[in-house]
Short mmCIF file of C-alpha atoms in Angstrom, two decimals:
data_model
loop_
_atom_site.label_atom_id
_atom_site.label_comp_id
_atom_site.label_asym_id
_atom_site.label_seq_id
_atom_site.Cartn_x
_atom_site.Cartn_y
_atom_site.Cartn_z
CA MET A 180 0.00 0.00 0.00
CA VAL A 181 1.65 3.23 -1.12
CA ALA A 182 -1.07 5.77 -0.27
CA GLY A 183 -0.20 8.03 2.64
CA LYS A 184 3.51 7.24 2.52
CA LYS A 185 6.10 9.99 2.23
CA THR A 186 7.28 10.30 -1.34
CA ILE A 187 10.29 11.57 -3.29
CA ILE A 188 10.54 11.89 -7.07
CA PHE A 189 14.09 12.07 -8.44
CA ASP A 190 15.41 13.33 -11.72
CA LEU A 191 17.94 10.85 -13.13
CA ASP A 192 20.87 12.42 -15.03
CA GLY A 193 22.74 14.93 -12.89
CA THR A 194 20.76 13.94 -9.80
CA LEU A 195 21.01 10.20 -9.21
CA ILE A 196 23.61 9.36 -11.87
CA ASP A 197 26.63 11.14 -13.34
CA SER A 198 26.19 10.46 -17.04
CA ILE A 199 27.72 13.55 -18.59
CA GLU A 200 31.00 11.94 -19.72
CA ASP A 201 29.26 9.17 -21.65
CA ILE A 202 26.82 11.62 -23.25
CA ALA A 203 29.70 13.90 -24.27
CA VAL A 204 31.84 11.07 -25.64
CA CYS A 205 28.99 9.67 -27.74
CA MET A 206 27.95 13.05 -29.10
CA ASN A 207 31.51 14.10 -29.90
CA LYS A 208 32.07 10.82 -31.74
CA VAL A 209 29.08 11.57 -33.97
CA LEU A 210 30.14 15.19 -34.52
CA GLU A 211 33.68 14.12 -35.45
CA LYS A 212 32.38 11.65 -38.04
CA LEU A 213 30.50 14.51 -39.69
CA ASN A 214 33.47 16.93 -39.43
CA LEU A 215 31.52 19.17 -37.05
CA PRO A 216 32.98 21.02 -34.03
CA ILE A 217 33.16 19.00 -30.81
CA TYR A 218 32.77 20.23 -27.24
CA GLU A 219 34.36 19.77 -23.84
CA ILE A 220 32.53 17.72 -21.23
CA LYS A 221 31.75 20.82 -19.18
CA ASP A 222 29.92 22.35 -22.13
CA TYR A 223 27.50 19.44 -22.22
CA LYS A 224 26.29 20.28 -18.70
CA TYR A 225 24.42 23.18 -20.31
CA PHE A 226 23.20 21.18 -23.31
CA VAL A 227 21.37 18.45 -21.40
CA GLY A 228 18.28 18.34 -19.21
CA SER A 229 15.47 18.73 -21.73
CA GLY A 230 15.80 15.52 -23.73
CA VAL A 231 17.88 14.34 -26.66
CA ASP A 232 16.20 16.61 -29.23
CA VAL A 233 17.20 19.70 -27.24
CA LEU A 234 20.69 18.29 -26.65
CA VAL A 235 21.19 18.12 -30.41
CA GLU A 236 19.63 21.55 -30.88
CA ASN A 237 22.01 23.08 -28.32
CA ALA A 238 25.07 21.42 -29.84
CA LEU A 239 24.17 22.46 -33.39
CA LYS A 240 22.85 26.00 -33.19
CA GLY A 241 22.92 27.54 -36.66
CA SER A 242 23.10 24.19 -38.45
CA SER A 243 20.50 23.01 -40.95
CA GLN A 244 17.65 20.77 -39.90
CA GLU A 245 19.09 18.09 -42.18
CA ILE A 246 22.37 18.09 -40.21
CA LYS A 247 20.50 18.09 -36.90
CA ASN A 248 18.44 15.09 -37.98
CA GLU A 249 21.58 13.23 -39.03
CA VAL A 250 23.31 13.96 -35.72
CA LEU A 251 20.19 12.98 -33.76
CA LYS A 252 20.01 9.66 -35.57
CA GLY A 253 23.74 9.07 -35.10
CA PHE A 254 23.66 9.96 -31.40
CA LYS A 255 20.74 7.65 -30.68
CA LYS A 256 22.53 4.81 -32.43
CA GLU A 257 25.81 5.52 -30.59
CA TYR A 258 24.34 6.12 -27.14
CA ASP A 259 21.53 3.57 -27.16
CA GLN A 260 23.74 0.60 -28.01
CA LYS A 261 24.36 -0.30 -24.37
CA LEU A 262 24.46 0.86 -20.77
CA HIS A 263 27.62 2.94 -20.40
CA THR A 264 30.34 1.99 -17.94
CA ASN A 265 31.33 5.54 -16.99
CA THR A 266 27.78 6.32 -15.86
CA LYS A 267 27.53 5.75 -12.11
CA PRO A 268 25.57 7.00 -9.12
CA TYR A 269 27.02 10.09 -7.49
CA GLU A 270 28.92 9.60 -4.26
CA GLY A 271 26.44 9.41 -1.39
CA ILE A 272 23.43 8.38 -3.48
CA TYR A 273 23.41 4.78 -2.34
CA GLU A 274 23.75 5.90 1.29
CA LEU A 275 20.79 8.26 0.81
CA LEU A 276 18.66 5.55 -0.77
CA ASP A 277 19.57 3.13 2.04
CA GLU A 278 18.18 5.62 4.56
CA LEU A 279 15.07 6.37 2.52
CA LYS A 280 14.40 2.65 2.22
CA LYS A 281 14.63 2.32 6.03
CA LEU A 282 12.17 5.22 6.32
CA ASN A 283 9.78 3.39 3.96
CA TYR A 284 9.55 6.22 1.43
CA ASN A 285 7.89 5.88 -1.94
CA LEU A 286 10.71 6.33 -4.47
CA ALA A 287 10.10 7.44 -8.05
CA VAL A 288 12.06 8.71 -11.07
CA LEU A 289 10.96 11.21 -13.71
CA SER A 290 13.53 11.87 -16.44
CA ASN A 291 13.76 13.45 -19.87
CA LYS A 292 16.05 10.58 -20.91
CA PRO A 293 14.19 8.21 -23.28
CA HIS A 294 11.88 5.95 -21.29
CA ASP A 295 13.50 2.60 -22.12
CA PHE A 296 16.91 3.85 -21.08
CA THR A 297 15.59 5.46 -17.91
CA VAL A 298 14.08 2.12 -16.89
CA ALA A 299 17.25 0.24 -17.87
CA TYR A 300 19.52 2.46 -15.78
CA VAL A 301 17.24 2.33 -12.74
CA ASP A 302 16.97 -1.46 -13.03
CA TYR A 303 20.74 -1.80 -13.44
CA LEU A 304 21.97 0.66 -10.80
CA PHE A 305 19.11 0.80 -8.29
CA LYS A 306 17.42 -2.59 -8.47
CA ASP A 307 17.61 -3.05 -4.68
CA TYR A 308 15.70 0.11 -3.80
CA GLY A 309 12.18 -0.60 -4.94
CA PHE A 310 11.51 2.41 -7.17
CA ILE A 311 7.80 1.98 -7.83
CA GLU A 312 7.26 4.63 -10.52
CA VAL A 313 9.98 5.08 -13.17
CA HIS A 314 9.26 7.26 -16.19
CA GLY A 315 11.44 8.64 -18.95
CA GLN A 316 10.53 10.65 -22.01
CA LYS A 317 7.55 9.18 -23.88
CA LYS A 318 5.90 10.40 -27.05
CA GLU A 319 2.48 10.59 -25.45
CA ILE A 320 3.59 12.60 -22.38
CA PRO A 321 5.08 16.11 -22.65
CA ARG A 322 8.61 16.23 -21.28
CA LYS A 323 9.61 18.25 -18.23
CA PRO A 324 9.11 21.09 -17.34
CA ASP A 325 5.52 20.22 -18.22
CA PRO A 326 4.21 18.94 -14.86
CA ILE A 327 1.92 16.21 -16.19
CA GLY A 328 4.51 13.42 -15.73
CA ALA A 329 5.03 14.39 -12.09
CA ILE A 330 1.30 14.76 -11.50
CA ASN A 331 0.70 11.33 -13.04
CA ILE A 332 3.14 9.81 -10.54
CA ALA A 333 1.34 11.52 -7.65
CA THR A 334 -1.98 10.20 -8.95
CA ALA A 335 -0.63 6.66 -9.34
CA LEU A 336 0.66 6.72 -5.76
CA ASN A 337 -2.46 8.44 -4.41
CA ILE A 338 -0.31 11.13 -2.75
CA PRO A 339 -1.20 14.85 -2.85
CA CYS A 340 1.32 16.79 -4.96
CA GLU A 341 1.86 19.24 -2.12
CA GLU A 342 3.28 16.45 0.05
CA ILE A 343 5.84 15.22 -2.51
CA PHE A 344 9.51 16.24 -2.69
CA PHE A 345 10.88 16.62 -6.22
CA VAL A 346 14.69 16.41 -6.45
CA GLY A 347 16.65 17.67 -9.45
CA ASP A 348 19.70 19.56 -10.68
CA THR A 349 18.41 21.95 -13.35
CA MET A 350 15.89 24.73 -13.88
CA VAL A 351 13.77 22.21 -15.79
CA ASP A 352 13.37 20.15 -12.61
CA MET A 353 12.62 23.16 -10.41
CA GLN A 354 10.04 24.43 -12.91
CA THR A 355 8.46 20.97 -13.03
CA ALA A 356 8.21 20.82 -9.25
CA LYS A 357 6.70 24.27 -8.90
CA SER A 358 4.20 23.74 -11.73
CA ALA A 359 3.12 20.47 -10.10
CA LYS A 360 2.90 22.21 -6.68
CA MET A 361 5.56 19.91 -5.23
CA LYS A 362 8.40 20.80 -2.86
CA ALA A 363 11.52 21.46 -4.97
CA ILE A 364 14.96 20.32 -3.80
CA GLY A 365 17.84 21.56 -5.96
CA VAL A 366 21.12 19.62 -5.86
CA LEU A 367 24.55 21.17 -6.40
CA TRP A 368 26.47 18.05 -7.46
CA GLY A 369 24.76 17.91 -10.84
CA PHE A 370 24.91 19.96 -14.03
CA ARG A 371 23.88 23.48 -12.94
CA ASP A 372 24.55 26.06 -10.22
CA GLU A 373 22.73 27.40 -7.17
CA GLU A 374 21.65 30.64 -8.86
CA GLU A 375 19.80 28.78 -11.61
CA LEU A 376 18.07 26.52 -9.12
CA LEU A 377 16.96 29.34 -6.81
CA THR A 378 15.87 31.56 -9.69
CA ASN A 379 13.59 28.79 -10.90
CA GLY A 380 11.89 28.08 -7.59
CA ALA A 381 14.03 25.73 -5.50
CA ASP A 382 12.60 25.54 -1.97
CA PHE A 383 15.76 23.87 -0.69
CA ILE A 384 19.38 23.62 -1.87
CA VAL A 385 21.57 20.65 -0.91
CA LYS A 386 25.29 20.10 -1.43
CA HIS A 387 25.45 16.38 -0.64
CA PRO A 388 22.88 13.59 -1.07
CA LEU A 389 22.62 12.96 2.67
CA ASP A 390 21.61 16.62 3.15
CA ILE A 391 18.25 15.58 1.68
CA LEU A 392 17.57 13.71 4.91
CA LYS A 393 17.82 16.98 6.84
CA VAL A 394 15.33 18.61 4.47
CA ILE A 395 12.70 15.89 4.71
CA HIS A 396 13.00 15.82 8.50
CA SER A 397 12.76 19.61 8.91
#
């Protein structure tokens, strides 16, 4: 029975898992094949967060739609071939999830990563933690910051949105939380900075995963 339980929804990339190196390597490989400029890993922190279409758009500003389509196709082929070995949970994430499991929290994921890959990474890296709602980008559901995905999770769990913590690392996550009337926790170990998170509605800022425990107990 999940109704009435305390609930946390996590973003995936930049929040639970550090995936930026693998994303950058795969995209740069595609760009190199097409003799297009490549980027440093740190640049990709500002390209991601809104799904693969926007990643390509950010990396190829000023390019033709034909080139963008070719890069998108190449990136999906390169990135979707397998789970990537450099992608791992951030330090402290497993310790946080251990504590949340002891506290009997509902755990959920809402990501703009394609749905199949979101499920695959959660199953691979977090299979012991009982995430009961795991959702990536789907054609039929608008991607974050549209709040419908978050609201659907709340509905499935029979938990009022106002009682749910939404944890993420970008303005997209903070906007999603606020639009869904959830409590927004912005994390500083991910892809963006404190100013962006606060400007976009973060109710709390945390520097380490275990700091989330202080927030939910406050």
